[in-house]
Coordinates of N, CA and C in Angstrom, one line a residue:
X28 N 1.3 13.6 -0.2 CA 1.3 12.8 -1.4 C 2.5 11.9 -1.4
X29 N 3.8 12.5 -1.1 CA 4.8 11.4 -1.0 C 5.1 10.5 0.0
X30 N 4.1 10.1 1.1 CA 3.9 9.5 2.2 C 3.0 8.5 1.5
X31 N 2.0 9.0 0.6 CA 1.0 8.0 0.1 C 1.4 7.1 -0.7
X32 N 2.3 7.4 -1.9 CA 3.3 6.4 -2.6 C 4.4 6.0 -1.5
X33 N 5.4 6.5 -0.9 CA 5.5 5.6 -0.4 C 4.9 4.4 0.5
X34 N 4.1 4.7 0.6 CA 3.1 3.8 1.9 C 3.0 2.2 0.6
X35 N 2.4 3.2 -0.5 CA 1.8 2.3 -1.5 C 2.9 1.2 -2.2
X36 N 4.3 2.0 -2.1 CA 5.3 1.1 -2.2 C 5.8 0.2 -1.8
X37 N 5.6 0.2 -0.1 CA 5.5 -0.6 0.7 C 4.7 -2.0 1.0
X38 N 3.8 -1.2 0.5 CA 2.0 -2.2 0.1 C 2.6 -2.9 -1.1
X39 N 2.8 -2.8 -1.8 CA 2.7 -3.4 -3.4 C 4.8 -4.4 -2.5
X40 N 5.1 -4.1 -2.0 CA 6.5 -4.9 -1.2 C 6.0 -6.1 -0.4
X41 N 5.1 -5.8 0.4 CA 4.5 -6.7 1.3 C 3.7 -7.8 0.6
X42 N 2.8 -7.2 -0.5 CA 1.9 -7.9 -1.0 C 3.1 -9.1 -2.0
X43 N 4.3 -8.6 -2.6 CA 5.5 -9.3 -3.3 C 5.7 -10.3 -2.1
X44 N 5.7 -10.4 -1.0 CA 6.3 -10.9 -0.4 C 5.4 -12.1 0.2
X45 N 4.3 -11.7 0.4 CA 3.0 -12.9 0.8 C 2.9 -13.8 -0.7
X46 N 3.0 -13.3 -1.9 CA 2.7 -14.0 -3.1 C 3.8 -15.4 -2.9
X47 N 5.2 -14.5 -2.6 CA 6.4 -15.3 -3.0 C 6.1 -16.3 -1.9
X48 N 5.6 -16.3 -0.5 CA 5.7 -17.0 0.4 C 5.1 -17.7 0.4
X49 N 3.6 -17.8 -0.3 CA 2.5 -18.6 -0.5 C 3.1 -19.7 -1.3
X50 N 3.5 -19.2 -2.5 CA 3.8 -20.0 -3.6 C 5.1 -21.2 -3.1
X51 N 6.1 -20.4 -2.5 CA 7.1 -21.4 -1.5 C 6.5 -22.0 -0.5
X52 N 5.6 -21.8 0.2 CA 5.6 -22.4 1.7 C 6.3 -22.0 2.3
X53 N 6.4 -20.3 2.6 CA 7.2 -19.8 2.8 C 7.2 -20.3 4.6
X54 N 8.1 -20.1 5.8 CA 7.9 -20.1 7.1 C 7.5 -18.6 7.6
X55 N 6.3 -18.9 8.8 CA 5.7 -17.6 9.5 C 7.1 -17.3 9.6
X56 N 7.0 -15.8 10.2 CA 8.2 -14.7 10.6 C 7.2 -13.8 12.0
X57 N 6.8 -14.5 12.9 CA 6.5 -13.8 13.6 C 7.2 -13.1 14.2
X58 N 6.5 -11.9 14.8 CA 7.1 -10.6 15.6 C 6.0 -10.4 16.3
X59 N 6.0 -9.4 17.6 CA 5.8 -8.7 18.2 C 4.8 -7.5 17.7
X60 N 4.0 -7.1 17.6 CA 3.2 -6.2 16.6 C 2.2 -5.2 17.6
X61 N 1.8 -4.0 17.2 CA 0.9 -2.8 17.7 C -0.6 -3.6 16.7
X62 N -1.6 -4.3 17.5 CA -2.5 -3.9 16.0 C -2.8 -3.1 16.0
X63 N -2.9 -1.9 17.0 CA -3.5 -0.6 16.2 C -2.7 -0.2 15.4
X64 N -1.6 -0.3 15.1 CA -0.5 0.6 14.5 C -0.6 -0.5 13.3
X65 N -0.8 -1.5 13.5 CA -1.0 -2.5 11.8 C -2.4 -2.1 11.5
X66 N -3.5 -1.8 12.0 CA -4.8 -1.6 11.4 C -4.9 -0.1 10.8
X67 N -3.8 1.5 11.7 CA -3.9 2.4 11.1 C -2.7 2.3 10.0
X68 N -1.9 1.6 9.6 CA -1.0 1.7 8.5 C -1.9 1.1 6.9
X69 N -3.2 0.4 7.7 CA -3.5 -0.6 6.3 C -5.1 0.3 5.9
X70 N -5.1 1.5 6.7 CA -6.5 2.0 6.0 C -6.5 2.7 4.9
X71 N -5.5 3.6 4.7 CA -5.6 4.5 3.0 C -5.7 3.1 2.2
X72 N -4.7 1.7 2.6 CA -5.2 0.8 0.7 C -6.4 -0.2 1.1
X73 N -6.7 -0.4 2.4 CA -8.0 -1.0 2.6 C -9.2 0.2 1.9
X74 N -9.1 1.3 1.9 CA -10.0 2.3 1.0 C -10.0 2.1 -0.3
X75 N -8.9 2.0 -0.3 CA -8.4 2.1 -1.8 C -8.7 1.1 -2.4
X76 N -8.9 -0.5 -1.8 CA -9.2 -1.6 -2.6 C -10.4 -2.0 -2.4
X77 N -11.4 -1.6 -1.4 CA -12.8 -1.9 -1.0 C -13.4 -0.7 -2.1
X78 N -13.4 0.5 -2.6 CA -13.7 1.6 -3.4 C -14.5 2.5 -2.7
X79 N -14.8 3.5 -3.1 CA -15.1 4.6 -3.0 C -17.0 4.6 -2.7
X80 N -17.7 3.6 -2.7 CA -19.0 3.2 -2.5 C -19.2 3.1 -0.9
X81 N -17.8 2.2 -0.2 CA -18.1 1.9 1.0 C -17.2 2.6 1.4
X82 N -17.5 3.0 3.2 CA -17.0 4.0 3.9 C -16.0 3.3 4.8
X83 N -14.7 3.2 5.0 CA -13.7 2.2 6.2 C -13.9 3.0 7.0
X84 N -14.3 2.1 8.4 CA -14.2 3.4 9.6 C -13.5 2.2 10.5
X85 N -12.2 2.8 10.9 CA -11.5 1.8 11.9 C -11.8 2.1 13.5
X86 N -12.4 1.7 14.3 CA -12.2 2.0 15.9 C -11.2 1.2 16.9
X87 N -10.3 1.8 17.0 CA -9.3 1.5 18.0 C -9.1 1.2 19.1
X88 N -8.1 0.6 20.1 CA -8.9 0.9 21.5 C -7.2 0.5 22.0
X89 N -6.6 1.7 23.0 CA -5.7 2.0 23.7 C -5.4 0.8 24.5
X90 N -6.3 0.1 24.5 CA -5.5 -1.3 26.0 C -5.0 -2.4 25.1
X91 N -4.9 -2.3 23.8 CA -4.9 -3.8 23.4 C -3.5 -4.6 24.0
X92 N -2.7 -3.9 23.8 CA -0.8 -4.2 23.8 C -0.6 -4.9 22.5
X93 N 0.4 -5.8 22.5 CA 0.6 -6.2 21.0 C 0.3 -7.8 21.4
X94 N 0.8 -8.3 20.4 CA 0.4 -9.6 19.7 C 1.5 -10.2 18.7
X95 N 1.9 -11.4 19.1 CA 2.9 -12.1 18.2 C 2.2 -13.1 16.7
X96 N 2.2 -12.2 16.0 CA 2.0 -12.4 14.3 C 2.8 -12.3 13.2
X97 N 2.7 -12.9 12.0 CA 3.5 -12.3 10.8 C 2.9 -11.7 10.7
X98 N 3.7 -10.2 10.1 CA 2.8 -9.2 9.8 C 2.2 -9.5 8.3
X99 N 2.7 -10.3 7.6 CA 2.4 -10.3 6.3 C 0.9 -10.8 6.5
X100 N 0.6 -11.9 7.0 CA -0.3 -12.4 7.3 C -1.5 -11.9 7.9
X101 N -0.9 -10.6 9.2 CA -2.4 -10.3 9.3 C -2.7 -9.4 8.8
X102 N -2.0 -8.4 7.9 CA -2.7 -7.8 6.4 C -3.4 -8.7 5.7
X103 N -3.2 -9.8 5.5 CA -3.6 -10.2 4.3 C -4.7 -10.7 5.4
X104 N -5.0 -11.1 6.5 CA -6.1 -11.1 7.3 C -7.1 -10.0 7.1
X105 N -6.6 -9.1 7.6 CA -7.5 -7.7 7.2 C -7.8 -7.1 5.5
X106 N -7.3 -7.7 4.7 CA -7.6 -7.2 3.7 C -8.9 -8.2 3.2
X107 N -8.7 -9.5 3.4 CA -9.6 -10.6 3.6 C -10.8 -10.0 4.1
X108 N -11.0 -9.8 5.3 CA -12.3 -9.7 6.4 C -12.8 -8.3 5.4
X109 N -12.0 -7.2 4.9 CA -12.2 -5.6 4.4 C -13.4 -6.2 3.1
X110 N -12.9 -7.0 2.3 CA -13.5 -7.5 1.2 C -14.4 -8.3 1.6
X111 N -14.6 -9.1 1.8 CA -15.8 -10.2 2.5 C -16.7 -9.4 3.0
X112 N -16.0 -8.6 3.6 CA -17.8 -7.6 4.7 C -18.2 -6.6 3.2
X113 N -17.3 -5.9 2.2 CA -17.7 -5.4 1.5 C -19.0 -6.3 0.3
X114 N -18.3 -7.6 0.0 CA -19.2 -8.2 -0.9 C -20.4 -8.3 -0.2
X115 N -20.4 -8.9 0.9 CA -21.8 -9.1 1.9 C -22.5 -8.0 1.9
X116 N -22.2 -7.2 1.4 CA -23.2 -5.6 1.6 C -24.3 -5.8 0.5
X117 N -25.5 -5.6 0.7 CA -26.3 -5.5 -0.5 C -26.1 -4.0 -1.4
X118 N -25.9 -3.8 -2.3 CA -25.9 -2.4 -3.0 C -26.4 -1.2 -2.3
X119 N -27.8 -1.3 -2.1 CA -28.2 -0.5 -1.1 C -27.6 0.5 0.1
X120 N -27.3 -0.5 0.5 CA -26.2 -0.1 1.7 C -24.9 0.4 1.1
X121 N -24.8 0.5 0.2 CA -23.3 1.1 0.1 C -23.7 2.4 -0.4
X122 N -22.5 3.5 0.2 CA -22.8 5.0 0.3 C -23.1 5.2 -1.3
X123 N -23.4 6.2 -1.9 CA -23.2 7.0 -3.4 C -22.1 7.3 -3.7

């Protein structure tokens, strides 16, 4: 439980931080990045913001190595693509 708020605190920091940079023109801050380790840090609130109708199922893959990105950005990538595949679902398709 206290991993999840903090996670969530973090999330609601990051997301402060893409708003502010948008609105500035903020400059990328690339780094060096794990995506698996940015894809498994962003699934409890990719769940959490897509709802409880659709199922997140992330598959991974051990060879990737990293990748030079803002991280802010490629959350807000993946939260993008999370929601977009969710609207594209006909009702149907989404679990009960």
């Amino acid at each position: 439980m206290i991993v999840e708020i903090h996670n969530a605190g973090t999330s609601a920091k990051n997301l402060t931080q893409r708003l502010l940079a948008f609105s500035r023109r903020q400059v990328l801050q690339p780094v060096f990045l794990d995506l698996n380790e940015s894809v498994k840090r962003m699934d409890t609130m990719l769940g959490r913001l897509i709802g409880d109708d659709v199922e997140v199922k992330s598959v991974l893959r051990g060879d990737l190595g990293t990748i030079k990105a803002d991280p802010s950005q490629l959350e807000q990538v993946l939260m993008n693509l999370a929601i977009n595949a969710r609207d594209a679902m006909p009702r149907a398709e989404r679990s009960p």
